[in-house]
Phi, psi and omega in degrees: 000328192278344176288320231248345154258010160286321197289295204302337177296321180283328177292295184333281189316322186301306196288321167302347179281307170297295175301323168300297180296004161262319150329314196264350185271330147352297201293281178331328198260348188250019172288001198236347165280117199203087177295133219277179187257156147291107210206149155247167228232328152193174187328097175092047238148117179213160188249138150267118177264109158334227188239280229233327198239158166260146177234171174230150171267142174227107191281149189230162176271011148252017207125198163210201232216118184239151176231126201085156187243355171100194213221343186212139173305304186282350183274322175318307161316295177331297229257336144324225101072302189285319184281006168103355202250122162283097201314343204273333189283354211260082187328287212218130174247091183257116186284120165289353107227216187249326177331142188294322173282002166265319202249351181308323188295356196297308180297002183268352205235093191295312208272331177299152173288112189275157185222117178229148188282160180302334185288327187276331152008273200313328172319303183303282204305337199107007220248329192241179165218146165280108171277100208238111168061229196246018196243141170232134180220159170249131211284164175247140156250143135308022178241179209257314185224135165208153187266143182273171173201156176260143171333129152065003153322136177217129199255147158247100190269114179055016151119018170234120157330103185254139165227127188286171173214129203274142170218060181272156210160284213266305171217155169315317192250010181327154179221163169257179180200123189238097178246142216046050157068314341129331226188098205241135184247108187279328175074215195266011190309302205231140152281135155265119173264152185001073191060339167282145183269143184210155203263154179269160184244167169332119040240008192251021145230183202263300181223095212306340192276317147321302163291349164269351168303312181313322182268322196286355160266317173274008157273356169277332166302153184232146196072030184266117200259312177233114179239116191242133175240154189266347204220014204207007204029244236208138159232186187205010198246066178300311168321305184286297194291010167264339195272000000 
């Protein structure tokens, strides 16, 4: 008996052993994950802080037009009310994908058009599975109805230009989203490490080789004015963050 509670104390410790190195390599990979503060960022243009992740705001002249919906109602409120912004005004939602720290805020925005790309469909329905870690789910949008759009699709809200761009990697159908040609919202395609843009990496994305095609292609855009991430905020410096 006394062997068989030396064994099970030695299984213990291994496994309390394994779960600590995985906390801290947990950390290590997320130090650099920092949601930018709430401001606006330039003339019409505002960065949203969650709990944990940034959404963008863009005013359009029939509302305005956000890409991503935030991670939390209430910090998502908050933070709505310091910058001044009326959810009910809030025109169009356009998702960079389906994960849940993108989309909890979707019930604040009763007048929107919600927008998800076709490929990321599947992740909802089920046709796909979302892979996270040791976990596969099929991801909820919290809206009732929302419209699909295709790569290089371009919807026009109150005379201002959204044009989607398929950037998979991070999930198949992730998307960026580039409005008025100028103001470009990546959601978790790219990270900024010290102001440069990088692809995030394993474990939170599904196929990291892929995402790194993803950045080396939209560092080929030019004229880029506002560039916003959802976990890493925002620059406004393109020239630096592309080399």
């Amino acid at each position: 008996m006394e062997r068989v509670f030396k064994m099970i104390g030695i299984a213990i410790a291994c496994i309390a052993a394994v779960l600590i190195l995985a906390v801290g390599a947990l950390a290590f990979m997320m130090k650099d994950m920092r949601a930018g503060a709430s401001a606006a960022i330039t003339d019409g243009v505002y960065c949203i802080k969650g709990a944990r992740v940034n959404c963008y705001a863009v005013s359009a002249k029939t509302g305005f037009i956000l890409v991503d919906a935030g991670d939390s109602l209430d910090a998502m409120k908050a933070s709505l009310t310091a910058l001044q912004i009326d959810p009910s005004r809030v025109a169009s939602v356009f998702l960079t994908h389906s994960d849940g720290d993108h989309t909890a805020g979707l019930p604040l925005f009763p007048n929107a058009r919600v927008y998800l790309s076709h490929e990321e469909n599947d992740l909802v329905t089920g046709k796909k599975l979302r892979h996270l870690f040791f976990f596969s789910r099929t991801n909820h949008i919290p809206a009732p109805v929302y419209s699909l759009v295709s790569d290089g699709e371009v919807a026009v809200v109150g005379g201002t230009s959204v044009r989607a761009m398929s950037t998979p990697g991070h999930t198949p159908g992730s998307y960026s989203y580039l409005i008025d040609g100028k103001y470009l919202f990546t959601g978790d395609s790219v990270i900024l490490i010290g102001g440069h843009m990088k692809a995030m990496g394993k474990p939170f994305t599904e196929d990291a080789a892929l995402n790194e095609r993803t950045v080396a292609a939209l560092k080929t855009l030019t004229d880029v004015a506002v560039l916003g991430t959802a976990h890493t905020g925002y620059t406004t410096n393109w020239d630096s963050a592309r080399r």
